[in-house]
Coordinates of C-alpha atoms in Angstrom, one line a residue:
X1 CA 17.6 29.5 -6.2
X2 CA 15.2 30.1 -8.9
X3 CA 14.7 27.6 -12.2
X4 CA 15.8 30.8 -14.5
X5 CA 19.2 30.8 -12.4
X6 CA 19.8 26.6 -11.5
X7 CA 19.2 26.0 -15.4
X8 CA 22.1 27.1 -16.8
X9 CA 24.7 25.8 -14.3
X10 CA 22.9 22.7 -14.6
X11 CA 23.5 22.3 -17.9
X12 CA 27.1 23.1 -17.8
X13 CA 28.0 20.7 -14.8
X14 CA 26.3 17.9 -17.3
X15 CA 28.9 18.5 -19.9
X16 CA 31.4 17.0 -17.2
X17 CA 32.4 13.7 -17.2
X18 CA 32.6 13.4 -13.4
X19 CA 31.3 14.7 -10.8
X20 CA 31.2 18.3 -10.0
X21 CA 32.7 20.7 -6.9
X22 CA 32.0 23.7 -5.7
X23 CA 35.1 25.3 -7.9
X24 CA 32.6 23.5 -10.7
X25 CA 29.6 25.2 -9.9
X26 CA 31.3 28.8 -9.5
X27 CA 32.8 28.7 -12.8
X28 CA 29.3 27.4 -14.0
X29 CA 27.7 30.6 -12.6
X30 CA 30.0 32.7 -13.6
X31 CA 29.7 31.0 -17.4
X32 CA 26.3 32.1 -17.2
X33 CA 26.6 35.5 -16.0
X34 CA 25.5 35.0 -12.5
X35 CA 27.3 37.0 -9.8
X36 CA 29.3 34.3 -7.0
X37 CA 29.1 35.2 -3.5
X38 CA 29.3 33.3 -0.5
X39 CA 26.0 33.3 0.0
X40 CA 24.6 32.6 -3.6
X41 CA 27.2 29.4 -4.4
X42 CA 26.3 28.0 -1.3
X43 CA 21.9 28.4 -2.1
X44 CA 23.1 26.7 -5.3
X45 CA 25.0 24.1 -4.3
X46 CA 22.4 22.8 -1.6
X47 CA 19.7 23.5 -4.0
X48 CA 22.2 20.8 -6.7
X49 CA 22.5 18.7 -4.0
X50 CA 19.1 18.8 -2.8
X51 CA 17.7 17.2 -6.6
X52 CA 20.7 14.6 -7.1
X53 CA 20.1 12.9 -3.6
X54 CA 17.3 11.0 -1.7
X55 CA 13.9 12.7 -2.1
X56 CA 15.0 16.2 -3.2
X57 CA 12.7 18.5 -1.2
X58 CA 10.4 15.7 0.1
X59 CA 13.1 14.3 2.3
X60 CA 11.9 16.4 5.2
X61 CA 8.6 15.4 4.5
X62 CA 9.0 11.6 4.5
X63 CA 10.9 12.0 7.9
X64 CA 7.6 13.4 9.6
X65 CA 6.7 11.6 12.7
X66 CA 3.3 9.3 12.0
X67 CA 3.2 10.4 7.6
X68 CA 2.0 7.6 5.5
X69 CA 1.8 9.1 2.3
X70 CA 3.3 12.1 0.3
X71 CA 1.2 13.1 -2.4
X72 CA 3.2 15.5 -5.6
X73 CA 0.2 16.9 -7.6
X74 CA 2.6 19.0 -10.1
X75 CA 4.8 21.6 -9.3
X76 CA 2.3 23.6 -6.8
X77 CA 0.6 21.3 -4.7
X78 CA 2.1 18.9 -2.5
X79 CA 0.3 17.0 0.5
X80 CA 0.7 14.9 3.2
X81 CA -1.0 12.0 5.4
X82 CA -0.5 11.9 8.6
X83 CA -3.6 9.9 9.9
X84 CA -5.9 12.5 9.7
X85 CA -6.8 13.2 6.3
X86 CA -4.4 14.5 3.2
X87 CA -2.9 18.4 4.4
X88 CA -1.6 20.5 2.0
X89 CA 1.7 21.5 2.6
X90 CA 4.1 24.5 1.9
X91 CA 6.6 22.7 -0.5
X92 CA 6.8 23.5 -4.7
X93 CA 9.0 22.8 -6.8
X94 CA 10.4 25.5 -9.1
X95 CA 8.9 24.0 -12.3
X96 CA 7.3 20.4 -13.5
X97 CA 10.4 19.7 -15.2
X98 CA 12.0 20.0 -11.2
X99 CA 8.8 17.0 -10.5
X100 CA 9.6 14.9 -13.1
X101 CA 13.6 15.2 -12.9
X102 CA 13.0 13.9 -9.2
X103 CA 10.4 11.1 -10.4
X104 CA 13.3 9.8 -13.2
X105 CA 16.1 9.8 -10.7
X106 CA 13.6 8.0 -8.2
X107 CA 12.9 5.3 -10.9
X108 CA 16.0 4.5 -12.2
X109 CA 17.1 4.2 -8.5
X110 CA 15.7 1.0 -8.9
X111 CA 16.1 0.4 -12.7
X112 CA 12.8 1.5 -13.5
X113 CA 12.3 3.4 -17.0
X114 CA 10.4 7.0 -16.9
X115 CA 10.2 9.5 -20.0
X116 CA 7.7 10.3 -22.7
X117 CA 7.7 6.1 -24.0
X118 CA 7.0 5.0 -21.1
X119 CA 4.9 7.6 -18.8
X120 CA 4.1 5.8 -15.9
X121 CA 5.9 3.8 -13.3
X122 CA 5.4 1.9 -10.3
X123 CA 8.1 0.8 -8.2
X124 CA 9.5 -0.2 -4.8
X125 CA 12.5 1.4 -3.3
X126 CA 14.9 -0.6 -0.9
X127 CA 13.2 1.1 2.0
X128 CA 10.1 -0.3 0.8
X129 CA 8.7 2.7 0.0
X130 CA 6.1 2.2 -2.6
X131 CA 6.2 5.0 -5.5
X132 CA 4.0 5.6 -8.1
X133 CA 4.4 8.3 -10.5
X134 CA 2.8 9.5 -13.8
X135 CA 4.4 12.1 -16.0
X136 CA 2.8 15.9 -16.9
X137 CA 2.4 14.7 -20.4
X138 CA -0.7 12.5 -19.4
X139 CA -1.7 14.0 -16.1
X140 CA -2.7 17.4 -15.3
X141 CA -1.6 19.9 -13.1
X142 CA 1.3 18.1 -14.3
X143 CA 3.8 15.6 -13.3
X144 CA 2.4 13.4 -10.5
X145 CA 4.4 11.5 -7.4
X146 CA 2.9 9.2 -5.3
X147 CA 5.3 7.8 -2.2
X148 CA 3.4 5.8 0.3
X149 CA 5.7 4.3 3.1
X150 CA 6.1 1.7 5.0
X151 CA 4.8 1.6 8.3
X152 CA 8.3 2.1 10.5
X153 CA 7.3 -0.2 13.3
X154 CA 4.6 -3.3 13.7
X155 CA 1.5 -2.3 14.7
X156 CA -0.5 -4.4 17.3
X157 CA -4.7 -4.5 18.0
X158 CA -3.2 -2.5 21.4
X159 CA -1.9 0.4 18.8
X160 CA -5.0 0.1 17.2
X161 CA -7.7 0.1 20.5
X162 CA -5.1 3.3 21.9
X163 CA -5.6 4.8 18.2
X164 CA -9.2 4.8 18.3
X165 CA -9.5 2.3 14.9
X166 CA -10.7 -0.6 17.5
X167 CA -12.7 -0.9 20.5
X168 CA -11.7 -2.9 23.4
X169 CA -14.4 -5.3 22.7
X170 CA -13.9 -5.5 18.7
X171 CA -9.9 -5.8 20.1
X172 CA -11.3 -9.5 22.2
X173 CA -13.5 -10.6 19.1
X174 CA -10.6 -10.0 16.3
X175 CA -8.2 -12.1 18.6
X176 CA -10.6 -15.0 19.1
X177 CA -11.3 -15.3 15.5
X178 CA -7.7 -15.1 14.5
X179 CA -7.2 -18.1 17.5
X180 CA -9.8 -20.1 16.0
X181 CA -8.1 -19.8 12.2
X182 CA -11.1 -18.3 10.7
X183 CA -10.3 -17.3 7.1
X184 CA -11.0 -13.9 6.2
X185 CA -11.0 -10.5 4.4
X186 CA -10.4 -7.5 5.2
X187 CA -12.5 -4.9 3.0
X188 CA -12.1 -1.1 2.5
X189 CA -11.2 2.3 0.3
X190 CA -7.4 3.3 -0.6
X191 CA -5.7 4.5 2.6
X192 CA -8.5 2.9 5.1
X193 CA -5.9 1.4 7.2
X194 CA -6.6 -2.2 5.4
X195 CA -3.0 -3.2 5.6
X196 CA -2.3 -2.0 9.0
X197 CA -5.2 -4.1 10.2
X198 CA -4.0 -7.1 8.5
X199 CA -0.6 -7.0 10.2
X200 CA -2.0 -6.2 13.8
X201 CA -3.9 -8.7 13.4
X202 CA -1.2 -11.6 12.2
X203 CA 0.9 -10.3 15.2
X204 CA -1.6 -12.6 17.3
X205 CA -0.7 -15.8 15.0
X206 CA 1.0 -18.1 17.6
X207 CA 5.2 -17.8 17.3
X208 CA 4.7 -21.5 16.1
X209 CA 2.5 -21.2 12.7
X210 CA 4.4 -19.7 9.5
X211 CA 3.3 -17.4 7.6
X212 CA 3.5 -17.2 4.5
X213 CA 2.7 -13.7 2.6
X214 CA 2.4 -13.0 -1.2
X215 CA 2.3 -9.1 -2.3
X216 CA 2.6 -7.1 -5.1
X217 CA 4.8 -4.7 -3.5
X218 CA 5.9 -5.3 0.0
X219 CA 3.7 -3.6 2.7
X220 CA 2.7 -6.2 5.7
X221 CA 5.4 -6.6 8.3
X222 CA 3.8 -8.0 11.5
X223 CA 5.4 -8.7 14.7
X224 CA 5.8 -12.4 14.1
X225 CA 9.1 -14.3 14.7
X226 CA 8.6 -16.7 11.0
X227 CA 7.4 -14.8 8.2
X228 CA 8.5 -15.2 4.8
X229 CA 7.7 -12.5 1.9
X230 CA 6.7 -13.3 -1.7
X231 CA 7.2 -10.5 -3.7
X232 CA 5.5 -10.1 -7.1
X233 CA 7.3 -8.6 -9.8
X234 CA 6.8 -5.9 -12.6
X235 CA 8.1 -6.5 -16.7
X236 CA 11.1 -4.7 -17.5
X237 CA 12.0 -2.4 -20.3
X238 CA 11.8 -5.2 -22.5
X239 CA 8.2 -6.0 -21.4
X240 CA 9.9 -9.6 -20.1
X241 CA 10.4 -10.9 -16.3
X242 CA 6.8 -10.2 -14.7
X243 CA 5.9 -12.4 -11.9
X244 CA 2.5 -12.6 -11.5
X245 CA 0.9 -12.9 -7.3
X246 CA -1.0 -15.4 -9.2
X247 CA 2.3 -17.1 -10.0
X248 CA 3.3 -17.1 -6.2
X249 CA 0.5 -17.8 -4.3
X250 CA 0.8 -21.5 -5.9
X251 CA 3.9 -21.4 -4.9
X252 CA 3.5 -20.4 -1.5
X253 CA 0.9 -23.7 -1.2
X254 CA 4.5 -25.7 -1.9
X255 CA 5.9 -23.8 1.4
X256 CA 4.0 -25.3 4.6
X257 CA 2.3 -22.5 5.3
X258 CA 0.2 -22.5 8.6
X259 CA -1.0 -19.3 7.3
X260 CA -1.2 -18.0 3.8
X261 CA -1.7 -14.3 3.1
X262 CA -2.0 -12.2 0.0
X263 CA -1.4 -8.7 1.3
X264 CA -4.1 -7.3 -1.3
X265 CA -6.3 -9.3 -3.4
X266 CA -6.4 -7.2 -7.3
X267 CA -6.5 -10.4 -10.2
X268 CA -6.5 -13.6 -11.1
X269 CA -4.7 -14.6 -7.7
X270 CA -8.2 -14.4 -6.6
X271 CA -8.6 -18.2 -8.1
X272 CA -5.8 -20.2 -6.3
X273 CA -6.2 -18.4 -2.9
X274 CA -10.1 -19.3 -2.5
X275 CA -8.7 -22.6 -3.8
X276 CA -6.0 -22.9 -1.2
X277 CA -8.6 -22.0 1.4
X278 CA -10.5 -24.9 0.3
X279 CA -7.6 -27.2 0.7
X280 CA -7.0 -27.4 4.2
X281 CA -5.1 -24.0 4.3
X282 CA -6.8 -22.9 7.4
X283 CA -6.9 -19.3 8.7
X284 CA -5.9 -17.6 5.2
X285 CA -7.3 -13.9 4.4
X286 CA -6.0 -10.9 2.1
X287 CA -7.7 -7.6 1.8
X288 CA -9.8 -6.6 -1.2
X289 CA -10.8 -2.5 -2.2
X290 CA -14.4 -2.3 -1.6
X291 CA -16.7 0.4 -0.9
X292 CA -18.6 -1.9 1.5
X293 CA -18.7 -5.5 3.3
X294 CA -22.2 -6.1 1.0
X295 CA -20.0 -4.9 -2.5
X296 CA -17.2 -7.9 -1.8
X297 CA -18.8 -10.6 -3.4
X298 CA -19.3 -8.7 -6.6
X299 CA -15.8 -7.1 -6.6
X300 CA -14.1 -11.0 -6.4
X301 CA -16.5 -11.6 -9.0
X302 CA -14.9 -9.3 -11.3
X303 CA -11.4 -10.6 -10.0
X304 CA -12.3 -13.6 -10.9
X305 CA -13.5 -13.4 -14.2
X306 CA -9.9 -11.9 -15.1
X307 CA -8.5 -15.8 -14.1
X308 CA -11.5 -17.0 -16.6
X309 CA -13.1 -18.1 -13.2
X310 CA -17.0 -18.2 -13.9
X311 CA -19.9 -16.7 -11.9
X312 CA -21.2 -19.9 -10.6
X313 CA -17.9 -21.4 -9.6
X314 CA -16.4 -18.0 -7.6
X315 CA -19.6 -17.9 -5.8
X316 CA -19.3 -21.8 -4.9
X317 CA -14.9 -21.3 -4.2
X318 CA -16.4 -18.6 -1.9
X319 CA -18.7 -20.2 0.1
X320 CA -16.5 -22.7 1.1
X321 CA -14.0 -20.8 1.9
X322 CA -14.7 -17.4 3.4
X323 CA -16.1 -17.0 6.9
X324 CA -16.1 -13.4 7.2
X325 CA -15.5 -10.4 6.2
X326 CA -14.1 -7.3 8.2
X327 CA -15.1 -4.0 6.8
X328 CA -12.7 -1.0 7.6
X329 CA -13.5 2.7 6.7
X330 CA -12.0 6.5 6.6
X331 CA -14.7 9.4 8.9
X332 CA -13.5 12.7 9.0
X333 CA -9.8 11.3 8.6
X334 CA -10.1 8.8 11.0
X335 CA -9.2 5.1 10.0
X336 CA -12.2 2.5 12.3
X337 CA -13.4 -1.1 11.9
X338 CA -17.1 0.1 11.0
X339 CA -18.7 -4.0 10.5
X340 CA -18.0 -7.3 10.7
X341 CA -19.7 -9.7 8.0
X342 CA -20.3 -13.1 7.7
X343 CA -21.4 -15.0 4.3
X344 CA -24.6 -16.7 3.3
X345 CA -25.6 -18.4 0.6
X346 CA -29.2 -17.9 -1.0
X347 CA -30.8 -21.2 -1.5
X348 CA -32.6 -20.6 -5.0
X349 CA -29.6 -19.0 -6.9
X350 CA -26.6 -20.6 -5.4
X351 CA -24.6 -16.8 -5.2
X352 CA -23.3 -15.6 -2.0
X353 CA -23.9 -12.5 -0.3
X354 CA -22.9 -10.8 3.2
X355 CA -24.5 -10.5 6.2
X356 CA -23.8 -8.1 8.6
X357 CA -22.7 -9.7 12.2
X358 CA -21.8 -6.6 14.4
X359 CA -21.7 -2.9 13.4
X360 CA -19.5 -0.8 15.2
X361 CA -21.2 2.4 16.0
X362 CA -19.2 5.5 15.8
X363 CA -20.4 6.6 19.9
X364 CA -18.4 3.2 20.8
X365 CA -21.7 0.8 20.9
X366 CA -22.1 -2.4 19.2
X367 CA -25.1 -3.0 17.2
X368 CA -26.1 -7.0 16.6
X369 CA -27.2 -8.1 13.3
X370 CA -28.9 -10.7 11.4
X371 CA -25.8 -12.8 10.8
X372 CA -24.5 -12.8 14.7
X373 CA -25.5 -16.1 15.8
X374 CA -23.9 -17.4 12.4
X375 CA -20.9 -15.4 13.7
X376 CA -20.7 -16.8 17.5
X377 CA -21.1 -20.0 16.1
X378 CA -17.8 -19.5 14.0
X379 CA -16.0 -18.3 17.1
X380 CA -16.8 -21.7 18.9
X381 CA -16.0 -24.4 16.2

């Protein structure tokens, strides 16, 4: 069913003021000049149907075994992840007004506002699918979609050592430094597996600590029998009603937690969870974007300064509170803990930097570095 065809009977069925049939839709091709067969009501029925439910012609797409994200790059283009790197697909849409119809419908789903005022949206849906999308009036090939979802069962460090993100022996060090309520973060690009680390990893929390998580859009969901979710939350329309991760992470302090996580650390949140670390919150960590374990420091500093946190007193937070860092990167579409960090602090300007501990080699060796004994003495505290 083409745009120059669907157009016309779409515009009649809006004139109804309930929903249409199929007598509807024959009398709305036949209105504009179409010929009805069998064949060509039912093409344009399904193709109706196809753009008023679910994910229009994504839907089979989402419901691929092992996809992560679904990528809309205007009409023409539309990829997948799947674990191995984005693949372009064989889906288009008829037109970019066919993208952003599905991108409005998507975001008022969830009461979301999308047109030419307000351009840009980004939004969970009840499946916890995260959606981001931009309209064709600011982005080019033209309306964008961006549906990452949520991970449909609870990863473990087994899934990850049988995945090839984790060796055996990077499996052993990971539980022992979760056991021993280390706090750290877990660094690393967009789509590096950050997240899916983070819950493996919480799966080996004993069943009697709680954890506490704070996120800006609900991703984690580890195999643990007492979680409970914080959940930040956009403005509205009206520019009222945001609540800030900043906002919940003090909060969460007022909740026991055994364990207090901030699924990704992007503000000011920065602030109270380096100060809830320093409290007596033992075994809290987060992940941060970084290009590198070495870059973290500097990327919290500019967190930090968003909270009106200074140089000197991020870098002092941070020493106190971090004990490592876990770097996780993307090779030829593969998703592997490359290094483990720890911090030091250099004695003339008081500023922290990281020291790599153990590099993970990509031929399955580890490498030893300067900050191991640092590390083994972490491990045995």
């Amino acid at each position: 069913m083409s745009a120059v065809e669907l157009e016309p009977v779409r515009g009649r069925l809006a004139q109804l003021s309930r929903g249409h049939t199929s007598a509807d839709v024959a009398d709305a091709m036949r209105a504009s000049g179409q010929v009805v067969t069998d064949t060509a009501l039912l093409a344009t029925v399904d193709a109706l149907r196809r753009e008023s439910v679910g994910a229009g012609l994504l839907d089979p797409l989402l419901r691929l075994s092992g996809v992560t994200d679904v990528l809309v790059n205007g009409p023409e283009r539309v990829y997948v992840d799947r674990g191995e790197g984005l693949e372009l697909t064989g889906v288009k849409f008829e037109s970019d007004l066919a993208v952003r119809r599905l991108a409005q419908r998507i975001a008022s789903s969830v009461g979301r506002r999308l047109d030419d005022a307000s351009p840009f949206v980004d939004a969970r849906l009840q499946d916890g699918t995260r959606v981001h999308a931009v309209l064709g009036s600011l982005a080019s090939p033209g309306t964008c979609l961006s549906l990452r979802m949520p991970a449909r069962r609870a990863f473990a460090l087994a899934d990850c050592v049988a995945g090839g993100s984790l060796s055996a022996g990077a499996e052993q060090l990971l539980r022992q430094l979760v056991t021993a309520r280390l706090a750290f973060m877990i660094s690393g690009g967009t789509g590096s597996g950050k997240t899916t680390l983070l819950a493996a990893l919480l799966g080996v929390v004993p069943d009697d600590q709680r954890i506490v998580i704070v996120e800006d859009s609900r991703e984690l969901a580890p195999d643990h029998p007492h979680v409970v979710w914080l959940e930040g939350r956009p403005a509205n329309a009206e520019s009222t009603g945001a609540i800030t991760l900043t906002e919940l992470v003090r909060q969460s302090l007022r909740m026991r937690p055994d364990r207090l996580v901030v699924g990704e650390v992007r503000g000011a949140e920065v602030r109270d969870l380096l100060a809830a670390m320093n409290t007596g919150h033992e075994g809290g960590c987060a992940t941060v974007h970084a290009n590198s374990a070495t870059d973290v420091p500097a990327r919290l500093e500019a967190l930090a300064a968003l909270g009106g946190m200074s140089r000197p007193a991020l870098h002092a937070q941070l020493a106190a509170a971090l004990d490592l860092v876990l770097h996780i990167g993307r090779q030829s579409g593969r998703r592997r803990l490359e290094e483990i960090h720890v911090l030091a602090v250099d004695p003339g300007t008081g500023l922290v930097r990281t020291e790599c501990a153990l590099d993970f080699l990509t031929d399955g060796r580890t490498r030893s570095g300067p900050g191991v004994r640092q590390l083994e003495r972490l491990l045995s505290r």
